[in-house]
CSV table of C-alpha atoms in Angstrom, one decimal:
chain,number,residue,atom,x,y,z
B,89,UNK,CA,62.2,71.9,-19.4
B,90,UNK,CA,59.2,72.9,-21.1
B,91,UNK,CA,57.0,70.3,-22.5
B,92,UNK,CA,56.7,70.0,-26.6
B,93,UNK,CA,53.0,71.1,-27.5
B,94,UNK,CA,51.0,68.7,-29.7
B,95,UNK,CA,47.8,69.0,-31.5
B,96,UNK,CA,46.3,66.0,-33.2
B,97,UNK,CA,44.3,65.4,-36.5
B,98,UNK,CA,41.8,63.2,-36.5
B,99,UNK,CA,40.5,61.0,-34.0
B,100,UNK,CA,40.1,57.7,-35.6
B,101,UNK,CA,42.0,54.0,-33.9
B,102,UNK,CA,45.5,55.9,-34.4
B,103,UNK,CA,44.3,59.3,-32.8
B,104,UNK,CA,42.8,57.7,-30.0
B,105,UNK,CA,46.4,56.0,-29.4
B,106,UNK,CA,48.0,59.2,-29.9
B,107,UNK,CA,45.9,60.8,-27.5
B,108,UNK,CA,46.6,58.1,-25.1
B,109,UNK,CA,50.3,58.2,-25.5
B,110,UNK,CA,50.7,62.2,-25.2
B,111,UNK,CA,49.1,62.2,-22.1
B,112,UNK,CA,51.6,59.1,-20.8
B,113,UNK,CA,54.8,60.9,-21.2
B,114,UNK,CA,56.3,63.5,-19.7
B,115,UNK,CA,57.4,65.8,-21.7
B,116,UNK,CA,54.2,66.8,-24.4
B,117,UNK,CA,51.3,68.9,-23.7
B,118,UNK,CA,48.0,67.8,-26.2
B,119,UNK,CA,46.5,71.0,-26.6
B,120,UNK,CA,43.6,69.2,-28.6
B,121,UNK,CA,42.3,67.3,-31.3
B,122,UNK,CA,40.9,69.0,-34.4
B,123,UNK,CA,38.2,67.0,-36.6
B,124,UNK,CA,34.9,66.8,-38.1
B,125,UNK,CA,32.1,69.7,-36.9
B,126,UNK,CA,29.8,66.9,-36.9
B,127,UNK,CA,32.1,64.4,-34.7
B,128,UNK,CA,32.7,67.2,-31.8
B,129,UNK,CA,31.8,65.7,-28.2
B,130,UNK,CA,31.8,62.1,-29.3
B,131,UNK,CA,33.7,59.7,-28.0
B,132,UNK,CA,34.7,61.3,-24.8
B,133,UNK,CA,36.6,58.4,-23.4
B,134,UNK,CA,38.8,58.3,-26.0
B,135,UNK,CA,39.4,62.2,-26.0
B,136,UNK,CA,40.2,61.7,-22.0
B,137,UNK,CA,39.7,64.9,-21.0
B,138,UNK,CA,41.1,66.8,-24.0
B,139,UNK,CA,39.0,69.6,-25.9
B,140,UNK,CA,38.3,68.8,-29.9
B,141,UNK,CA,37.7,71.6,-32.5
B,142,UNK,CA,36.4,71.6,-35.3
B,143,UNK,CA,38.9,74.0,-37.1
B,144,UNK,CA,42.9,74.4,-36.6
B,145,UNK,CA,42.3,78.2,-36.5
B,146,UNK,CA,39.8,77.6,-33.2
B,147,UNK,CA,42.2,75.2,-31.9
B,148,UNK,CA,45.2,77.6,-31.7
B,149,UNK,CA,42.2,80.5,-30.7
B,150,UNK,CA,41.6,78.5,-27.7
B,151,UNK,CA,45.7,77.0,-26.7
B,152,UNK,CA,48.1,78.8,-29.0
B,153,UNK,CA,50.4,77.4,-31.6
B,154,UNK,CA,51.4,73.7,-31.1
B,155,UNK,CA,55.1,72.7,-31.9
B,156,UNK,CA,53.9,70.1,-33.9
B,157,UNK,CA,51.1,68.4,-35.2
B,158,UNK,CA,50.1,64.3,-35.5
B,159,UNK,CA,48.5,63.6,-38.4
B,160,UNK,CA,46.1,60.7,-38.1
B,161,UNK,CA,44.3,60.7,-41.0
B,162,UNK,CA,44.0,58.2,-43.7
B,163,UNK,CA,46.8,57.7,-45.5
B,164,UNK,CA,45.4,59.4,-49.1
B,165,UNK,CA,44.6,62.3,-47.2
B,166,UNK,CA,48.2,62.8,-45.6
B,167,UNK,CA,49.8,64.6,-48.5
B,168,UNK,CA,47.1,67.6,-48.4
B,169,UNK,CA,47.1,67.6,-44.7
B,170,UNK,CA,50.8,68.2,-44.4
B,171,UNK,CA,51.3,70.5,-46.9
B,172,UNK,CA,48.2,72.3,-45.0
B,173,UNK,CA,49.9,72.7,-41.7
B,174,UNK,CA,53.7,73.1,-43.1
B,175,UNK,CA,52.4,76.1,-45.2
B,176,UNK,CA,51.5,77.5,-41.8
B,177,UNK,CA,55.0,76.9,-40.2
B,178,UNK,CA,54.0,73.8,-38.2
B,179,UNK,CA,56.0,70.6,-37.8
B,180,UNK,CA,54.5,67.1,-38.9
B,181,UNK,CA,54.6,64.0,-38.3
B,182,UNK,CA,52.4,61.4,-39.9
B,183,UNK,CA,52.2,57.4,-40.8
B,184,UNK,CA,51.2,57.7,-44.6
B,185,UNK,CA,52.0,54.4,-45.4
B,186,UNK,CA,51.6,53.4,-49.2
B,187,UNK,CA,54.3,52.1,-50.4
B,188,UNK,CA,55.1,52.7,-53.6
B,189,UNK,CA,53.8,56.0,-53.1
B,190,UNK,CA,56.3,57.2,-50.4
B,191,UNK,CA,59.2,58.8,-52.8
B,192,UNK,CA,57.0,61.0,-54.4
B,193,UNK,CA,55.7,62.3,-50.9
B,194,UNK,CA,59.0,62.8,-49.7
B,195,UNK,CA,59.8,65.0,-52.6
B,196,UNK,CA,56.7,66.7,-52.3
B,197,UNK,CA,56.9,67.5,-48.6
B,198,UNK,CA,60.5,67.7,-48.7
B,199,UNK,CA,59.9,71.5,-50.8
B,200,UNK,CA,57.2,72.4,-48.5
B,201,UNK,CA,58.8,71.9,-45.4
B,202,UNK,CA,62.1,73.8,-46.5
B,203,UNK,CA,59.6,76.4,-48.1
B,204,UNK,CA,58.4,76.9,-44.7
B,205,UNK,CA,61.6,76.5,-42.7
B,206,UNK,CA,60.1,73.8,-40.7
B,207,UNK,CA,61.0,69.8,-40.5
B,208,UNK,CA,58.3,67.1,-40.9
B,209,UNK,CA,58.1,63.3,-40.8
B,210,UNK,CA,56.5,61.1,-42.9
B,211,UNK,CA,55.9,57.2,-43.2
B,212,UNK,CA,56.4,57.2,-39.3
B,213,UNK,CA,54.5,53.8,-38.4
B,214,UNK,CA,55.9,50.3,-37.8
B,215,UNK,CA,55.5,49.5,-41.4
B,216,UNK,CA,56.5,51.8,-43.5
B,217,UNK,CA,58.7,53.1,-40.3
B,218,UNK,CA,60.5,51.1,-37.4
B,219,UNK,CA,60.7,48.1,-40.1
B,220,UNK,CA,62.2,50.2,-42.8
B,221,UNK,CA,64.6,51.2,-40.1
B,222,UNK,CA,65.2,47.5,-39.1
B,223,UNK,CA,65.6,46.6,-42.9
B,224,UNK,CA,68.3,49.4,-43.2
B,225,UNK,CA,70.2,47.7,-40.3
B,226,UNK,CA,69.5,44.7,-41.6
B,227,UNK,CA,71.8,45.4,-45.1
B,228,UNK,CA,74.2,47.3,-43.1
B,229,UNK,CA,75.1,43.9,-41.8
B,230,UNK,CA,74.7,41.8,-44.5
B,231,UNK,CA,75.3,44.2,-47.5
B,232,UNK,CA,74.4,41.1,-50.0
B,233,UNK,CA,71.6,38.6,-49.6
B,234,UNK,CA,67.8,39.1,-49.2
B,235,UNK,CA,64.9,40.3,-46.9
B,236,UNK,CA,61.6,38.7,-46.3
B,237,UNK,CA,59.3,41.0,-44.3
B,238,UNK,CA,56.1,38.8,-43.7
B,239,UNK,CA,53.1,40.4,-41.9
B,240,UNK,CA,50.1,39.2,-40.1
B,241,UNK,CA,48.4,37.3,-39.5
B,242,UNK,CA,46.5,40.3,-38.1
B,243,UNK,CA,44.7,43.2,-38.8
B,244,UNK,CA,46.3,46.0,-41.5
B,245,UNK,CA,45.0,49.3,-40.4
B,246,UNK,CA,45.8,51.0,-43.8
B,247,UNK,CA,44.0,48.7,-45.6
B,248,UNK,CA,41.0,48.6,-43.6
B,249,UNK,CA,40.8,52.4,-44.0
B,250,UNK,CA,41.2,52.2,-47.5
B,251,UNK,CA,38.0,50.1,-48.0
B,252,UNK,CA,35.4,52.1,-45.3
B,253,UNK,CA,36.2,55.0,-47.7
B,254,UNK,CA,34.6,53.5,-50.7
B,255,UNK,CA,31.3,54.8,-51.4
B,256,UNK,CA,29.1,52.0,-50.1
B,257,UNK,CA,31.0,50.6,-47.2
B,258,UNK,CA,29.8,50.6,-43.8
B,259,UNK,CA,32.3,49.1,-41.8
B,260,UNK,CA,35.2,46.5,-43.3
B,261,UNK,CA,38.2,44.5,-41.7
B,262,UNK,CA,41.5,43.7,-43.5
B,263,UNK,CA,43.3,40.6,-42.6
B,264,UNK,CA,47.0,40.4,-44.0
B,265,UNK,CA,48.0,36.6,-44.3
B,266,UNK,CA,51.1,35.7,-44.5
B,267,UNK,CA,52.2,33.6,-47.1
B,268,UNK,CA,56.0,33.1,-47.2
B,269,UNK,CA,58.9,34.9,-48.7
B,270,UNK,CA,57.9,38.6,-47.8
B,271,UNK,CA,54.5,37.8,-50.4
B,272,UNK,CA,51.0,38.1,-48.6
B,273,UNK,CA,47.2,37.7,-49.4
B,274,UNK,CA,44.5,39.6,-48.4
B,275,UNK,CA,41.1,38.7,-46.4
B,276,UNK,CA,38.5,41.7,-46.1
B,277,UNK,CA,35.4,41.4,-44.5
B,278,UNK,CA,32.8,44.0,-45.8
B,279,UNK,CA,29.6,45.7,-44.5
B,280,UNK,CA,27.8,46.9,-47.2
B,281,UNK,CA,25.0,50.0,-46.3
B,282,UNK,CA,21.9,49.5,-47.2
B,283,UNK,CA,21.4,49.0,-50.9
B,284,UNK,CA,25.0,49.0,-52.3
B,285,UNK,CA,26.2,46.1,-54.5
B,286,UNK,CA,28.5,43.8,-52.4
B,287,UNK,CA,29.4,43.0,-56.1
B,288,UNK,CA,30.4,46.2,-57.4
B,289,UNK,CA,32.3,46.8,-53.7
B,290,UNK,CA,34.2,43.9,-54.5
B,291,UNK,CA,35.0,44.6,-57.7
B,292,UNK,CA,36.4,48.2,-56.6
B,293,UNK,CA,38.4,46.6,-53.7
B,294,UNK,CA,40.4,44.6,-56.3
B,295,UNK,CA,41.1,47.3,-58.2
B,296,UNK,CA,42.4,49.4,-55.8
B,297,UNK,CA,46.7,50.3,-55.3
B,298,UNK,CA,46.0,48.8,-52.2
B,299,UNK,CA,44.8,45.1,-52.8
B,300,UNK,CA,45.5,44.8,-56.6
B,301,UNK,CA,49.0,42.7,-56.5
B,302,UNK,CA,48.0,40.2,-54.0
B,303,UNK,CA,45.8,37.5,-53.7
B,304,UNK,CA,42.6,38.7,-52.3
B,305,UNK,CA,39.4,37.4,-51.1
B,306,UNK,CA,36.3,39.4,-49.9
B,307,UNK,CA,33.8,38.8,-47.8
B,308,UNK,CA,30.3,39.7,-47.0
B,309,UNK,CA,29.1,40.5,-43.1
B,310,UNK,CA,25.7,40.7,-42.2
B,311,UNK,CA,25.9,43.3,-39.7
B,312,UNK,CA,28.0,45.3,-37.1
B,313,UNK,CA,28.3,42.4,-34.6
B,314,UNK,CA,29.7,39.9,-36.8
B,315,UNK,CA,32.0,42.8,-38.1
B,316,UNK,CA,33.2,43.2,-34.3
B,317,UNK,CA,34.0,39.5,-33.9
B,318,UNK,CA,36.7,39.4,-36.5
B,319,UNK,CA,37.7,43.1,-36.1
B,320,UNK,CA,40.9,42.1,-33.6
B,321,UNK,CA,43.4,44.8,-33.7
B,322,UNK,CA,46.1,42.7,-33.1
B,323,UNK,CA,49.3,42.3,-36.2
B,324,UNK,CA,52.4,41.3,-36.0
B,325,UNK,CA,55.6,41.5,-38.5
B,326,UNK,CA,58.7,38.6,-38.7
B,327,UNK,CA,61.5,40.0,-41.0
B,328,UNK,CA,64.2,37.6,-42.1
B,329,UNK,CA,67.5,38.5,-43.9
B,330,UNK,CA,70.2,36.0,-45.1
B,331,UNK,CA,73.3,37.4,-46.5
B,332,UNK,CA,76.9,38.0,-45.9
B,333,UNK,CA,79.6,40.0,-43.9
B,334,UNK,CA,82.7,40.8,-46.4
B,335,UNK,CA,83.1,37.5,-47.6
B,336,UNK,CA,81.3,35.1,-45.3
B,337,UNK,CA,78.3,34.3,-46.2
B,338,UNK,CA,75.3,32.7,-44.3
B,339,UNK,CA,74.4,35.3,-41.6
B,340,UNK,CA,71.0,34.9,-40.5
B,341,UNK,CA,69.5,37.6,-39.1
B,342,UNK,CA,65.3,37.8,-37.4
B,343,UNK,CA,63.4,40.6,-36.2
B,344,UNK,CA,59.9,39.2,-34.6
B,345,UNK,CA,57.0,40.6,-33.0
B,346,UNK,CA,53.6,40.9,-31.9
B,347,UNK,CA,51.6,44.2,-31.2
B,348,UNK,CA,48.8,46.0,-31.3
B,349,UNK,CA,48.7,47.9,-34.5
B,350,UNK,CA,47.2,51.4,-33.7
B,351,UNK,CA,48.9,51.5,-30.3
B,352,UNK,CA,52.1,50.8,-31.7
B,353,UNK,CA,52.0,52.8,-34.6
B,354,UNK,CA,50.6,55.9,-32.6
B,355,UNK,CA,53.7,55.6,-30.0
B,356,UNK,CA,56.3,55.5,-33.1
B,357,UNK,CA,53.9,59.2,-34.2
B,358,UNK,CA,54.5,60.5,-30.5
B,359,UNK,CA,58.0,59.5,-30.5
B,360,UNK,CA,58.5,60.9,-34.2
B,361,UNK,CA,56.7,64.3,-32.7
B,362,UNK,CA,59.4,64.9,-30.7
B,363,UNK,CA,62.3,63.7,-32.9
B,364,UNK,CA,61.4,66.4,-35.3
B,365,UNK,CA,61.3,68.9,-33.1
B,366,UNK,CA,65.0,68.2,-32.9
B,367,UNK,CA,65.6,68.0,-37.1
B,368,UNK,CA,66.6,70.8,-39.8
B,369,UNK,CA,64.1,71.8,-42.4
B,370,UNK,CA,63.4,68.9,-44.8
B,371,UNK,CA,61.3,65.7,-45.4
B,372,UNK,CA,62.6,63.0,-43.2
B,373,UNK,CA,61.7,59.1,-43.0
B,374,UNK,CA,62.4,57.1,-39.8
B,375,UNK,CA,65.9,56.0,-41.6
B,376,UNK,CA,66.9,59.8,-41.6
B,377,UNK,CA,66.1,60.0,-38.4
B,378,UNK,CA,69.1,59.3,-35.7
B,379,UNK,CA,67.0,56.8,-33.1
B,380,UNK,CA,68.5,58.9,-29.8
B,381,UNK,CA,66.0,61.9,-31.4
B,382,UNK,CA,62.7,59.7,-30.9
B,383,UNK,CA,64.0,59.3,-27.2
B,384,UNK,CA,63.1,61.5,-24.1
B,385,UNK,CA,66.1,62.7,-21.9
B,386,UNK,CA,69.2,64.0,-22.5
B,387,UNK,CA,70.9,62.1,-25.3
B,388,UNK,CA,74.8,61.5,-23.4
B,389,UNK,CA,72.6,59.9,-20.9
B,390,UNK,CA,70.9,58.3,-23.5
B,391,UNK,CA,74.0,57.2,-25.1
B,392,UNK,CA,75.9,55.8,-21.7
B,393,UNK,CA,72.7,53.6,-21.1
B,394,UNK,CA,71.9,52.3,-24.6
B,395,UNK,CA,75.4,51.7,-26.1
């Protein structure tokens, strides 16, 4: 069987996961990671052996046309990116994960992908992604009652992104604290560069899609080590649904876990690369996508195993 050939876009905490979990299965091939001109040859361990570019056009000079490409970029960034490689007849997969955001994307993609003749995947992380799937389920068993999804505590790596991009911003941390009844607050640590107004930083951070409905607070760091002493990757979800079954009500359902967040949402994006490589032409979010696809293996053996 030959392997499903991957390239990956961008090398931040997600594309070194990526990276990590190609070269653990089986059946992908990472040609390469394209990024930044001024980032090639850094971070060598987390490239483990495989070649960066600094173009798409030198990486398929150099290894020939992946199958599909993971896009590991920051979530604003995903809706250009796509439409980039989908206008070139390449699959995607990506973990754009803004909310409110998401049905406009899918229409968006959904015309560029059947334009092109090719499927993608969006939202494909644990949240928007696996959870959304887990929420779907969720209703299917209890078609009336309600959902809490509480995150955290731990680390949100959207959100974190979200603020280093603001002019200003050296390095920042958001915390996601639960609060009870699917509703959260925010703690984000900030490193301001030299000369910017922790003031006006905080000021933008509220203001932002990101932070503006919940209850925030902001913090100032000194410097990069106190940065790395709250900077723990680890999250962590626990999803609660009371409802009922036809007419019985009082069915308690609980979904709980604990994770690393890149890892785990870079495993979903490998698992999602090959699931679309087994799709029709469209815009697809992990509940359009049948859960024996993200699998490796032949899916009756698949079947007679899992169900």
């Amino acid at each position: 069987m030959s392997k499903i050939k991957v390239a990956v876009h961008g090398l931040g905490n997600i594309g070194k996961g990526v990276v990590d979990s190609l070269l653990s299965a089986y059946d992908f091939e990472c040609l390469g990671v394209v990024r930044r001109a001024a980032s090639l040859g850094t971070q060598p361990l987390a490239l483990r052996g495989v070649q960066d570019y600094a173009s798409f056009d030198e990486l398929v000079a150099a290894k020939g046309k992946p199958d599909v490409v993971i896009i590991c970029g920051p979530s604003r960034n995903v809706p250009k990116d796509a439409r980039f490689y989908l206008e070139k007849g390449i699959r995607t997969v990506d973990s754009f994960d803004i909310h409110a955001e998401i049905p406009k994307l899918v229409e968006e993609l959904d015309k560029a992908s059947r334009s092109a003749g090719v499927p993608c995947i969006t939202a494909a992380g644990w949240d928007p992604g696996t959870d959304s799937l887990m929420r779907a389920v969720f209703e299917a068993m209890t078609p009336v009652g309600t959902t809490f999804t509480n995150f955290g505590r731990g680390r949100s790596m959207g959100h974190s992104v979200a603020v280093r991009s603001l002019d200003g911003v050296a390095d920042a941390c958001a915390i996601t604290i639960p609060i009870g009844g699917g509703k959260h607050s925010r703690l984000v640590y900030v490193l301001p560069e030299a000369g910017a107004s922790f003031a006006d930083i905080k000021q933008r951070i509220a203001s932002d899609p990101y932070f503006s409905s919940d209850p925030l607070d902001v913090r100032e760091v000194a410097n990069p080590q106190e940065m790395a002493s709250v900077a723990d990757n680890s999250h962590g979800v626990l999803m609660e649904r009371i409802g009922s079954s036809g007419s019985v009500s009082n069915q308690r359902l609980s979904f709980d876990m604990r994770i690393d967040n890149p890892a785990l949402t870079a495993q979903i994006l490998v698992s999602c690369a090959r699931a679309v490589t087994r799709l029709a032409p469209g815009c697809h979010t992990l509940i359009d996508v049948p859960p024996v696809a993200m699998l490796p293996g032949d899916r009756m053996k698949n079947i007679a195993r899992l169900v």
